[in-house]
Short mmCIF file of C-alpha atoms in Angstrom, two decimals:
data_model
loop_
_atom_site.label_atom_id
_atom_site.label_comp_id
_atom_site.label_asym_id
_atom_site.label_seq_id
_atom_site.Cartn_x
_atom_site.Cartn_y
_atom_site.Cartn_z
CA UNK Y 1 -85.63 -103.64 -80.30
CA UNK Y 2 -83.07 -100.86 -79.89
CA UNK Y 3 -80.73 -102.53 -82.39
CA UNK Y 4 -83.53 -103.02 -84.94
CA UNK Y 5 -84.56 -99.36 -84.56
CA UNK Y 6 -80.95 -98.27 -85.08
CA UNK Y 7 -80.71 -100.36 -88.26
CA UNK Y 8 -83.97 -98.85 -89.54
CA UNK Y 9 -82.75 -95.32 -88.89
CA UNK Y 10 -79.45 -96.04 -90.63
CA UNK Y 11 -81.35 -97.45 -93.63
CA UNK Y 12 -83.55 -94.35 -93.87
CA UNK Y 13 -80.49 -92.09 -93.64
CA UNK Y 14 -78.89 -94.01 -96.50
CA UNK Y 15 -82.02 -93.63 -98.64
CA UNK Y 16 -82.09 -89.87 -97.98
CA UNK Y 17 -78.38 -89.49 -98.75
CA UNK Y 18 -78.51 -91.62 -101.91
CA UNK Y 19 -82.03 -91.44 -103.36
CA UNK Y 20 -82.86 -93.84 -106.19
CA UNK Y 21 -82.99 -91.96 -109.49
CA UNK Y 22 -85.66 -93.38 -111.75
CA UNK Y 23 -84.65 -93.55 -115.42
CA UNK Y 24 -87.26 -93.77 -118.12
CA UNK Y 25 -86.20 -95.16 -121.49
CA UNK Y 26 -88.74 -95.91 -124.20
CA UNK Y 27 -88.14 -98.60 -126.79
CA UNK Y 28 -90.12 -100.70 -129.22
CA UNK Y 29 -89.62 -104.29 -130.21
CA UNK Y 30 -90.84 -105.82 -133.47
CA UNK Y 31 -90.47 -109.48 -134.40
CA UNK Y 32 -91.97 -112.14 -136.61
CA UNK Y 33 -90.47 -114.89 -134.47
CA UNK Y 34 -87.39 -115.24 -136.69
CA UNK Y 35 -86.02 -111.75 -137.24
CA UNK Y 36 -86.34 -108.70 -135.01
CA UNK Y 37 -85.75 -105.00 -134.62
CA UNK Y 38 -85.33 -103.07 -131.38
CA UNK Y 39 -85.82 -99.29 -131.49
CA UNK Y 40 -84.61 -97.20 -128.55
CA UNK Y 41 -83.79 -93.69 -127.35
CA UNK Y 42 -80.20 -92.55 -127.61
CA UNK Y 43 -80.88 -90.16 -124.72
CA UNK Y 44 -83.34 -90.44 -121.86
CA UNK Y 45 -86.67 -88.73 -122.42
CA UNK Y 46 -86.76 -88.76 -126.22
CA UNK Y 47 -89.97 -89.73 -127.98
CA UNK Y 48 -90.09 -92.62 -130.40
CA UNK Y 49 -91.81 -91.91 -133.72
CA UNK Y 50 -95.43 -93.07 -133.31
CA UNK Y 51 -97.09 -95.49 -135.67
CA UNK Y 52 -94.20 -95.88 -138.10
CA UNK Y 53 -93.45 -99.25 -139.68
CA UNK Y 54 -90.05 -100.87 -139.38
CA UNK Y 55 -87.60 -98.14 -140.50
CA UNK Y 56 -86.51 -97.91 -144.10
CA UNK Y 57 -83.83 -95.71 -145.64
CA UNK Y 58 -86.07 -92.63 -145.87
CA UNK Y 59 -87.56 -92.89 -142.39
CA UNK Y 60 -84.12 -93.40 -140.82
CA UNK Y 61 -83.00 -89.95 -141.96
CA UNK Y 62 -86.32 -88.18 -141.38
CA UNK Y 63 -87.58 -89.71 -138.12
CA UNK Y 64 -84.68 -91.65 -136.59
CA UNK Y 65 -81.87 -89.07 -136.51
CA UNK Y 66 -81.63 -89.49 -132.72
CA UNK Y 67 -83.24 -92.92 -132.37
CA UNK Y 68 -81.17 -96.11 -132.36
CA UNK Y 69 -82.28 -99.26 -134.18
CA UNK Y 70 -80.79 -102.71 -133.57
CA UNK Y 71 -81.78 -105.28 -136.20
CA UNK Y 72 -81.30 -108.97 -136.89
CA UNK Y 73 -82.32 -110.32 -140.30
CA UNK Y 74 -82.45 -114.12 -140.28
CA UNK Y 75 -82.49 -114.22 -144.11
CA UNK Y 76 -79.35 -112.11 -144.60
CA UNK Y 77 -76.41 -113.84 -146.29
CA UNK Y 78 -73.88 -111.49 -144.69
CA UNK Y 79 -74.10 -108.87 -141.99
CA UNK Y 80 -77.36 -110.13 -140.41
CA UNK Y 81 -76.82 -107.68 -137.53
CA UNK Y 82 -77.14 -103.99 -138.23
CA UNK Y 83 -77.08 -101.16 -135.72
CA UNK Y 84 -78.21 -97.66 -136.65
CA UNK Y 85 -76.90 -95.09 -134.15
CA UNK Y 86 -78.44 -92.03 -135.79
CA UNK Y 87 -76.76 -88.71 -136.52
CA UNK Y 88 -73.76 -87.49 -134.53
CA UNK Y 89 -72.33 -84.05 -135.34
CA UNK Y 90 -73.92 -84.25 -138.78
CA UNK Y 91 -72.49 -87.69 -139.51
CA UNK Y 92 -74.76 -90.71 -139.96
CA UNK Y 93 -73.30 -93.69 -138.08
CA UNK Y 94 -73.90 -97.42 -137.78
CA UNK Y 95 -72.37 -100.86 -137.39
CA UNK Y 96 -72.71 -104.19 -139.19
CA UNK Y 97 -71.58 -107.65 -138.12
CA UNK Y 98 -72.09 -111.38 -138.15
CA UNK Y 99 -72.26 -111.68 -134.35
CA UNK Y 100 -74.60 -110.00 -131.83
CA UNK Y 101 -73.77 -106.44 -130.85
CA UNK Y 102 -74.29 -105.27 -127.27
CA UNK Y 103 -75.72 -101.81 -127.03
CA UNK Y 104 -77.65 -99.52 -124.73
CA UNK Y 105 -79.10 -99.62 -121.21
CA UNK Y 106 -82.23 -101.51 -122.24
CA UNK Y 107 -83.31 -105.11 -121.95
CA UNK Y 108 -85.25 -107.07 -124.50
CA UNK Y 109 -88.92 -107.22 -123.49
CA UNK Y 110 -90.48 -110.57 -122.61
CA UNK Y 111 -91.65 -111.83 -125.99
CA UNK Y 112 -92.46 -115.43 -125.13
CA UNK Y 113 -90.05 -116.75 -127.73
CA UNK Y 114 -86.46 -115.60 -128.05
CA UNK Y 115 -83.53 -116.62 -130.20
CA UNK Y 116 -80.07 -117.00 -128.71
CA UNK Y 117 -78.65 -115.34 -131.85
CA UNK Y 118 -80.28 -111.99 -131.10
CA UNK Y 119 -78.01 -110.89 -128.27
CA UNK Y 120 -76.22 -111.94 -125.13
CA UNK Y 121 -78.64 -113.59 -122.70
CA UNK Y 122 -77.94 -110.88 -120.11
CA UNK Y 123 -79.89 -108.47 -122.32
CA UNK Y 124 -83.02 -110.61 -122.32
CA UNK Y 125 -85.76 -110.07 -119.80
CA UNK Y 126 -85.33 -112.45 -116.85
CA UNK Y 127 -88.74 -113.92 -117.69
CA UNK Y 128 -87.52 -115.03 -121.13
CA UNK Y 129 -84.20 -116.24 -119.77
CA UNK Y 130 -86.00 -118.69 -117.53
CA UNK Y 131 -88.77 -119.64 -119.96
CA UNK Y 132 -86.24 -120.42 -122.70
CA UNK Y 133 -84.48 -123.00 -120.51
CA UNK Y 134 -84.63 -126.64 -121.47
CA UNK Y 135 -87.00 -128.66 -119.33
CA UNK Y 136 -84.19 -131.00 -118.27
CA UNK Y 137 -82.43 -128.02 -116.66
CA UNK Y 138 -85.30 -127.56 -114.19
CA UNK Y 139 -86.42 -129.54 -111.17
CA UNK Y 140 -89.88 -131.08 -110.94
CA UNK Y 141 -92.55 -128.64 -109.82
CA UNK Y 142 -93.56 -128.50 -106.18
CA UNK Y 143 -96.15 -126.51 -104.26
CA UNK Y 144 -94.77 -123.39 -102.65
CA UNK Y 145 -94.69 -122.88 -98.89
CA UNK Y 146 -96.64 -121.21 -97.38
CA UNK Y 147 -98.72 -120.37 -100.51
CA UNK Y 148 -99.94 -123.63 -102.10
CA UNK Y 149 -101.53 -121.75 -105.02
CA UNK Y 150 -98.00 -121.33 -106.44
CA UNK Y 151 -95.93 -124.00 -108.16
CA UNK Y 152 -92.14 -123.70 -107.88
CA UNK Y 153 -89.54 -124.82 -110.41
CA UNK Y 154 -85.81 -124.58 -109.68
CA UNK Y 155 -82.85 -124.22 -112.05
CA UNK Y 156 -79.14 -124.43 -111.24
CA UNK Y 157 -77.22 -121.47 -112.70
CA UNK Y 158 -73.61 -121.93 -111.54
CA UNK Y 159 -71.61 -124.15 -109.20
CA UNK Y 160 -68.04 -124.31 -107.93
CA UNK Y 161 -66.14 -126.17 -105.23
CA UNK Y 162 -62.89 -125.84 -103.30
CA UNK Y 163 -61.06 -127.28 -100.31
CA UNK Y 164 -61.28 -125.10 -97.21
CA UNK Y 165 -59.86 -124.90 -93.71
CA UNK Y 166 -61.76 -122.27 -91.73
CA UNK Y 167 -62.37 -121.84 -88.01
CA UNK Y 168 -61.02 -125.29 -87.28
CA UNK Y 169 -63.26 -126.86 -89.94
CA UNK Y 170 -61.82 -128.48 -93.07
CA UNK Y 171 -63.50 -130.15 -96.03
CA UNK Y 172 -64.85 -129.66 -99.54
CA UNK Y 173 -67.09 -126.59 -99.89
CA UNK Y 174 -69.48 -126.45 -102.86
CA UNK Y 175 -71.09 -123.15 -103.82
CA UNK Y 176 -74.27 -123.12 -105.94
CA UNK Y 177 -76.28 -120.25 -107.40
CA UNK Y 178 -79.79 -121.30 -108.35
CA UNK Y 179 -83.04 -119.74 -109.47
CA UNK Y 180 -86.59 -120.49 -108.38
CA UNK Y 181 -89.60 -119.56 -110.52
CA UNK Y 182 -93.08 -119.25 -109.00
CA UNK Y 183 -96.08 -119.89 -111.24
CA UNK Y 184 -99.77 -119.46 -110.47
CA UNK Y 185 -101.15 -122.98 -110.56
CA UNK Y 186 -104.49 -121.87 -112.00
CA UNK Y 187 -103.34 -119.62 -114.87
CA UNK Y 188 -99.74 -120.79 -115.38
CA UNK Y 189 -98.44 -117.22 -115.15
CA UNK Y 190 -94.87 -116.66 -114.00
CA UNK Y 191 -95.23 -114.15 -111.16
CA UNK Y 192 -91.87 -114.23 -109.34
CA UNK Y 193 -88.25 -115.22 -109.86
CA UNK Y 194 -85.65 -115.48 -107.10
CA UNK Y 195 -81.91 -116.02 -107.49
CA UNK Y 196 -80.24 -117.47 -104.41
CA UNK Y 197 -76.92 -118.94 -103.24
CA UNK Y 198 -76.46 -122.05 -101.12
CA UNK Y 199 -73.39 -123.90 -99.83
CA UNK Y 200 -72.60 -127.53 -99.07
CA UNK Y 201 -69.79 -128.82 -96.82
CA UNK Y 202 -68.81 -132.37 -97.77
CA UNK Y 203 -72.25 -132.81 -99.32
CA UNK Y 204 -74.21 -131.44 -96.33
CA UNK Y 205 -76.36 -128.35 -97.00
CA UNK Y 206 -75.48 -125.40 -94.74
CA UNK Y 207 -77.99 -122.84 -93.46
CA UNK Y 208 -80.71 -124.85 -95.22
CA UNK Y 209 -83.73 -122.71 -94.32
CA UNK Y 210 -82.15 -119.40 -95.35
CA UNK Y 211 -80.27 -119.58 -98.68
CA UNK Y 212 -78.76 -116.19 -99.48
CA UNK Y 213 -81.05 -114.00 -101.63
CA UNK Y 214 -79.18 -112.33 -104.52
CA UNK Y 215 -81.94 -111.06 -106.81
CA UNK Y 216 -85.72 -111.05 -107.07
CA UNK Y 217 -88.05 -110.29 -109.99
CA UNK Y 218 -91.76 -109.54 -109.59
CA UNK Y 219 -93.90 -109.89 -112.73
CA UNK Y 220 -97.22 -108.04 -113.00
CA UNK Y 221 -99.87 -108.49 -115.67
CA UNK Y 222 -102.58 -106.45 -117.34
CA UNK Y 223 -105.08 -108.43 -119.40
CA UNK Y 224 -106.09 -106.98 -122.75
CA UNK Y 225 -108.64 -109.23 -124.40
CA UNK Y 226 -106.88 -112.35 -125.64
CA UNK Y 227 -103.49 -110.94 -124.72
CA UNK Y 228 -101.97 -112.12 -121.48
CA UNK Y 229 -98.70 -110.19 -121.37
CA UNK Y 230 -96.46 -108.81 -118.56
CA UNK Y 231 -97.16 -105.13 -117.96
CA UNK Y 232 -94.38 -104.53 -115.43
CA UNK Y 233 -91.23 -106.29 -114.28
CA UNK Y 234 -89.55 -105.13 -111.06
CA UNK Y 235 -86.03 -106.44 -110.44
CA UNK Y 236 -84.14 -105.93 -107.19
CA UNK Y 237 -80.59 -106.95 -106.33
CA UNK Y 238 -79.47 -107.54 -102.76
CA UNK Y 239 -76.40 -107.67 -100.54
CA UNK Y 240 -76.06 -108.94 -96.95
CA UNK Y 241 -76.84 -106.20 -94.41
CA UNK Y 242 -74.60 -107.13 -91.49
CA UNK Y 243 -73.79 -103.68 -90.10
CA UNK Y 244 -73.85 -103.85 -86.31
CA UNK Y 245 -74.56 -107.60 -86.25
CA UNK Y 246 -72.46 -110.18 -84.47
CA UNK Y 247 -72.31 -113.00 -87.00
CA UNK Y 248 -71.67 -116.58 -85.94
CA UNK Y 249 -68.44 -118.30 -86.90
CA UNK Y 250 -68.29 -120.74 -89.79
CA UNK Y 251 -68.21 -123.64 -87.36
CA UNK Y 252 -71.74 -122.63 -86.28
CA UNK Y 253 -73.02 -123.47 -89.78
CA UNK Y 254 -70.81 -126.53 -90.16
CA UNK Y 255 -72.36 -128.04 -87.04
CA UNK Y 256 -75.91 -127.52 -88.30
CA UNK Y 257 -76.63 -124.09 -86.85
CA UNK Y 258 -78.73 -121.57 -88.81
CA UNK Y 259 -78.78 -117.81 -89.08
CA UNK Y 260 -81.10 -115.73 -91.23
CA UNK Y 261 -78.76 -113.04 -92.55
CA UNK Y 262 -80.75 -109.87 -93.42
CA UNK Y 263 -80.28 -108.31 -96.85
CA UNK Y 264 -80.51 -104.77 -98.21
CA UNK Y 265 -81.57 -103.62 -101.66
CA UNK Y 266 -78.65 -102.26 -103.67
CA UNK Y 267 -80.46 -101.72 -106.98
CA UNK Y 268 -84.09 -101.49 -107.99
CA UNK Y 269 -85.25 -101.33 -111.61
CA UNK Y 270 -88.79 -101.19 -112.91
CA UNK Y 271 -89.58 -101.83 -116.58
CA UNK Y 272 -93.09 -101.21 -117.89
CA UNK Y 273 -94.30 -102.91 -121.05
CA UNK Y 274 -97.15 -102.09 -123.38
CA UNK Y 275 -98.12 -104.93 -125.67
CA UNK Y 276 -99.52 -103.74 -129.01
CA UNK Y 277 -100.49 -105.98 -131.88
CA UNK Y 278 -98.91 -104.85 -135.13
CA UNK Y 279 -101.40 -103.31 -137.51
CA UNK Y 280 -99.34 -104.18 -140.55
CA UNK Y 281 -97.44 -107.11 -141.98
CA UNK Y 282 -93.67 -106.94 -141.56
CA UNK Y 283 -91.79 -108.18 -144.58
CA UNK Y 284 -88.38 -109.84 -144.43
CA UNK Y 285 -86.88 -107.00 -146.45
CA UNK Y 286 -87.78 -104.48 -143.74
CA UNK Y 287 -85.73 -106.37 -141.16
CA UNK Y 288 -82.59 -105.95 -143.28
CA UNK Y 289 -82.35 -102.27 -142.20
CA UNK Y 290 -80.46 -100.72 -145.10
CA UNK Y 291 -78.45 -97.64 -144.14
CA UNK Y 292 -78.86 -94.36 -146.05
CA UNK Y 293 -76.13 -93.61 -148.57
CA UNK Y 294 -73.18 -91.87 -146.93
CA UNK Y 295 -73.65 -93.55 -143.54
CA UNK Y 296 -70.31 -94.18 -141.82
CA UNK Y 297 -70.26 -97.64 -140.33
CA UNK Y 298 -67.80 -100.22 -139.07
CA UNK Y 299 -67.64 -103.87 -140.01
CA UNK Y 300 -67.34 -105.74 -136.73
CA UNK Y 301 -66.74 -109.01 -138.56
CA UNK Y 302 -63.46 -107.66 -139.98
CA UNK Y 303 -61.81 -106.02 -136.97
CA UNK Y 304 -64.06 -102.94 -137.01
CA UNK Y 305 -62.91 -101.64 -140.40
CA UNK Y 306 -64.51 -98.22 -141.13
CA UNK Y 307 -66.66 -98.13 -144.28
CA UNK Y 308 -69.23 -95.87 -145.92
CA UNK Y 309 -72.64 -96.98 -147.18
CA UNK Y 310 -72.75 -96.68 -150.97
CA UNK Y 311 -69.36 -98.23 -151.64
CA UNK Y 312 -69.26 -100.88 -154.33
CA UNK Y 313 -68.27 -104.43 -153.44
CA UNK Y 314 -64.84 -103.81 -154.97
CA UNK Y 315 -64.37 -100.57 -153.01
CA UNK Y 316 -65.30 -102.38 -149.79
CA UNK Y 317 -62.77 -105.14 -150.49
CA UNK Y 318 -60.07 -102.58 -151.30
CA UNK Y 319 -60.83 -100.55 -148.18
CA UNK Y 320 -60.70 -103.64 -145.95
CA UNK Y 321 -57.42 -104.78 -147.54
CA UNK Y 322 -55.91 -101.29 -147.19
CA UNK Y 323 -56.98 -100.94 -143.57
CA UNK Y 324 -55.69 -104.36 -142.55
CA UNK Y 325 -52.40 -103.76 -144.40
CA UNK Y 326 -51.88 -100.43 -142.62
CA UNK Y 327 -52.62 -102.05 -139.27
CA UNK Y 328 -50.18 -104.88 -140.00
CA UNK Y 329 -47.45 -102.38 -141.00
CA UNK Y 330 -48.13 -100.33 -137.87
CA UNK Y 331 -47.90 -103.43 -135.69
CA UNK Y 332 -44.68 -104.49 -137.45
CA UNK Y 333 -43.16 -101.07 -136.79
CA UNK Y 334 -44.04 -101.36 -133.11
CA UNK Y 335 -42.48 -104.82 -132.88
CA UNK Y 336 -39.30 -103.58 -134.61
CA UNK Y 337 -39.07 -100.69 -132.15
CA UNK Y 338 -39.39 -103.10 -129.25
CA UNK Y 339 -36.71 -105.35 -130.78
CA UNK Y 340 -34.48 -102.34 -131.41
CA UNK Y 341 -34.81 -101.28 -127.77
CA UNK Y 342 -33.79 -104.79 -126.73
CA UNK Y 343 -30.73 -104.68 -128.98
CA UNK Y 344 -29.66 -101.22 -127.84
CA UNK Y 345 -29.82 -102.14 -124.18
CA UNK Y 346 -26.83 -104.55 -123.90
CA UNK Y 347 -24.73 -102.57 -126.43
CA UNK Y 348 -25.31 -99.42 -124.44
CA UNK Y 349 -24.21 -101.22 -121.29
CA UNK Y 350 -21.04 -102.44 -123.07
CA UNK Y 351 -20.19 -98.93 -124.27
CA UNK Y 352 -20.84 -97.61 -120.81
CA UNK Y 353 -18.59 -100.26 -119.23
CA UNK Y 354 -15.87 -99.56 -121.83
CA UNK Y 355 -16.18 -95.84 -121.17
CA UNK Y 356 -15.85 -96.42 -117.47
CA UNK Y 357 -12.72 -98.51 -118.04
CA UNK Y 358 -11.21 -95.82 -120.30
CA UNK Y 359 -11.91 -93.17 -117.70
CA UNK Y 360 -10.30 -95.31 -115.01
CA UNK Y 361 -7.18 -95.81 -117.20
CA UNK Y 362 -6.91 -92.07 -117.81
CA UNK Y 363 -7.21 -91.31 -114.11
CA UNK Y 364 -4.55 -93.88 -113.23
CA UNK Y 365 -2.31 -92.43 -115.99
CA UNK Y 366 -2.68 -88.92 -114.62
CA UNK Y 367 -1.85 -90.14 -111.15
CA UNK Y 368 1.29 -91.87 -112.42
CA UNK Y 369 2.35 -88.81 -114.41
CA UNK Y 370 1.79 -86.66 -111.36
CA UNK Y 371 3.84 -89.03 -109.23
CA UNK Y 372 6.71 -88.99 -111.74
CA UNK Y 373 6.72 -85.17 -111.90
CA UNK Y 374 6.63 -84.93 -108.13
CA UNK Y 375 9.54 -87.34 -107.83
CA UNK Y 376 11.52 -85.41 -110.45
CA UNK Y 377 11.05 -82.18 -108.51
CA UNK Y 378 12.28 -83.80 -105.35
CA UNK Y 379 15.37 -85.15 -107.10
CA UNK Y 380 16.05 -81.74 -108.63
CA UNK Y 381 15.85 -80.07 -105.21
CA UNK Y 382 18.38 -82.55 -103.82
CA UNK Y 383 20.77 -81.73 -106.62
#
């Protein structure tokens, strides 16, 4: 009891010393299932323009000077990804590319249907990451214990193995990180996700009843008529909390022993969602997100070459060719300098060695001359 009280006091002291700072970022997501746009604050606390359709050239300048827009147009022949970063020091800025661009502190909201092309999967809500998995990646559903109203599906995320020799125990250790999703049997809602780690020694599961908890996600809902959409997603990440504990040796686990290692929360994020049906029809052309004339942007598909919106196709080609040529010449100059340094090194050593030899010869010559003069003086004295 005394030890548990001490741990509780230490935990409270840590919370007082390092309070969790809640950050509130607002963003809007628009999609027709094929293309999408994500609008977000560049700085915390800004207000998104209310009720505006997908931004066009005019609204970008007037209403989105400090609002970022990330867009993917599935119909675009080139540059399907476009990122508007707003106005910085009076300069309109953006990016274009053929591959996803990673940007901002936000996550994609759970939309029920995602496309892998939109962004790296780490940016998707954990709900979508699991729901977008192929069925053959998941285990068969089973009733949860101790709550039989929940159905659990498991999915292996990563695995690795290595030979070990620890605490007098040797063998093949396999490490697996897996995820378990808990669904309400009645409604089919996903209400909780847990990411855990487990280990096997020569095929035997260690610490079976207490796989290490790495992350948990709680999903809350708010029904709005026919809409059944997550209203809040709370994600927590954990680390083992072993301060003051006497942990068993590895051989304890290898021989079938168990130990429920306590964990502590190291990060806690809450994302609230408001599902709103669009009151207008989004056309494909609006997803293309054309930049205003004069916008400075970089082409990520061609080594981040700087360009300006309004250039003709020929001017763009010339600018790309010029930029790449200058970079090649700069790189060539660097390589020649490196080669020159390599050449100078041995020659310099040779000159230095030759100089040392010349100096030694001069010194020996002076000594000999001195010896001859001294001998001559002695002979002259004798005479």
